[in-house]
Amino acid sequence: MNLEGNKLSTSKNWAVWLHEYLLDFPNKQDVLRYTLTANAPETKDNDFTWKDFQARNNNELAAIFGNFINRVVVLTNKYYNGIVPSPNELTEVDEQTLAELKAYPAVISSSIERYRFREAQVELMNVARLGNKYLADEEPWKMVKTNPERVQTQMYVALQIATALGVLAEPFLPFTAKKLSSILNFKNLNWNAITQGSDLIPAGHLIGQAEILFAQIEDTEIQKQIEKLEATKKANIMENQVVEAQKPTSTFEDFSKLDLRVGTILEAEKMPKANKLLVLKVDTGIDTRTIVSGIAEHFSPEEIIGKRVTVLVNLAPRALRGVESQGMILMTNNAEGKLVFVNPDVDGVENGATIS
């Protein structure tokens, strides 16, 4: 089983952790069971994706299974105050539907015994499809106005299918099956009762009110899970990333060659036709020298005159726009992100003092 196209790896946090799932999707244990059964690798690798998880819930569990149960329970309460109606004469459609219902326990159990769990679950959903088709074809909500006696039979048949679903769903959707048995108010029913064709839920039996079995899962919920995995992917990349040195490795001997001293800026003016450069006159304590510095975008000449700064005095001279620069002023970033001078201005420190 892969996850979003990549192999599951708990060590790399590329997994769906059950405790997190139960927090993010409360009371949706059966949705995960259903999706995993539908995607479980049987003859080849398979892939779990959050989009497929959403589609399984919304388009199958909610739209097929949950929709059928909801319609049956709502109509029974609306027409008969929750009491299972007595059937009248069964039509050929009724008998054919009930006969088809009787066959499902054998079909589903055969698949389970052959370890074809995905196939078995498809057959379970076919029971819900059978119920939806029966209601859609019979349209009791229309017929109740013209032939209420016929509607009694239709709703009786639909309630038998709904009860069978509650029994057959237990291996696949145990939490849903328990909830459904509570809604329909039945217990101690087994698969043999469905096969034998006895009344699973008899006339005169009182059922409960409708409850949502499978709520829709919104795009925002799925996006949250996808973003969580993307964050994991980025973290794994950063953890395994080999950072290449930007420059050759420096030794302590290299660093000890730097002559860093305290200096004071005496003069400052902008370099003609250069937006970033200032031409500075700096008293290094051993001499006064010209230094060209790229700080004009952050400081005006007026505000830096008199500043105490750290100066690299033994940097090889370099001509910048015709002006020979004889050193470098060292700078850092402060907490606000603005460029500032390293300030050695403390008691007892004079120009030319060595910084070590």
XYZ file of C-alpha atoms in Angstrom, residues 68-69 72 101 157-169 180 184 186 189 194 200-201 207:
25
model
C -31.034 5.026 0.894
C -31.245 4.569 4.660
C -36.461 4.899 4.118
C -31.938 -9.658 -1.425
C -39.985 -3.976 1.160
C -37.624 -0.995 1.482
C -37.412 -1.529 5.254
C -36.440 -5.184 4.725
C -33.560 -4.049 2.495
C -32.490 -1.409 5.016
C -32.458 -3.966 7.822
C -30.479 -6.438 5.704
C -27.925 -3.696 5.072
C -27.544 -3.195 8.814
C -26.832 -6.910 9.261
C -24.555 -7.427 6.245
C -22.526 -4.255 6.894
C -28.179 1.432 11.985
C -34.118 0.585 13.017
C -33.420 -4.389 15.852
C -30.430 -10.802 13.535
C -31.874 -12.787 5.321
C -36.355 -9.133 9.226
C -38.354 -6.254 10.614
C -38.179 2.416 14.374
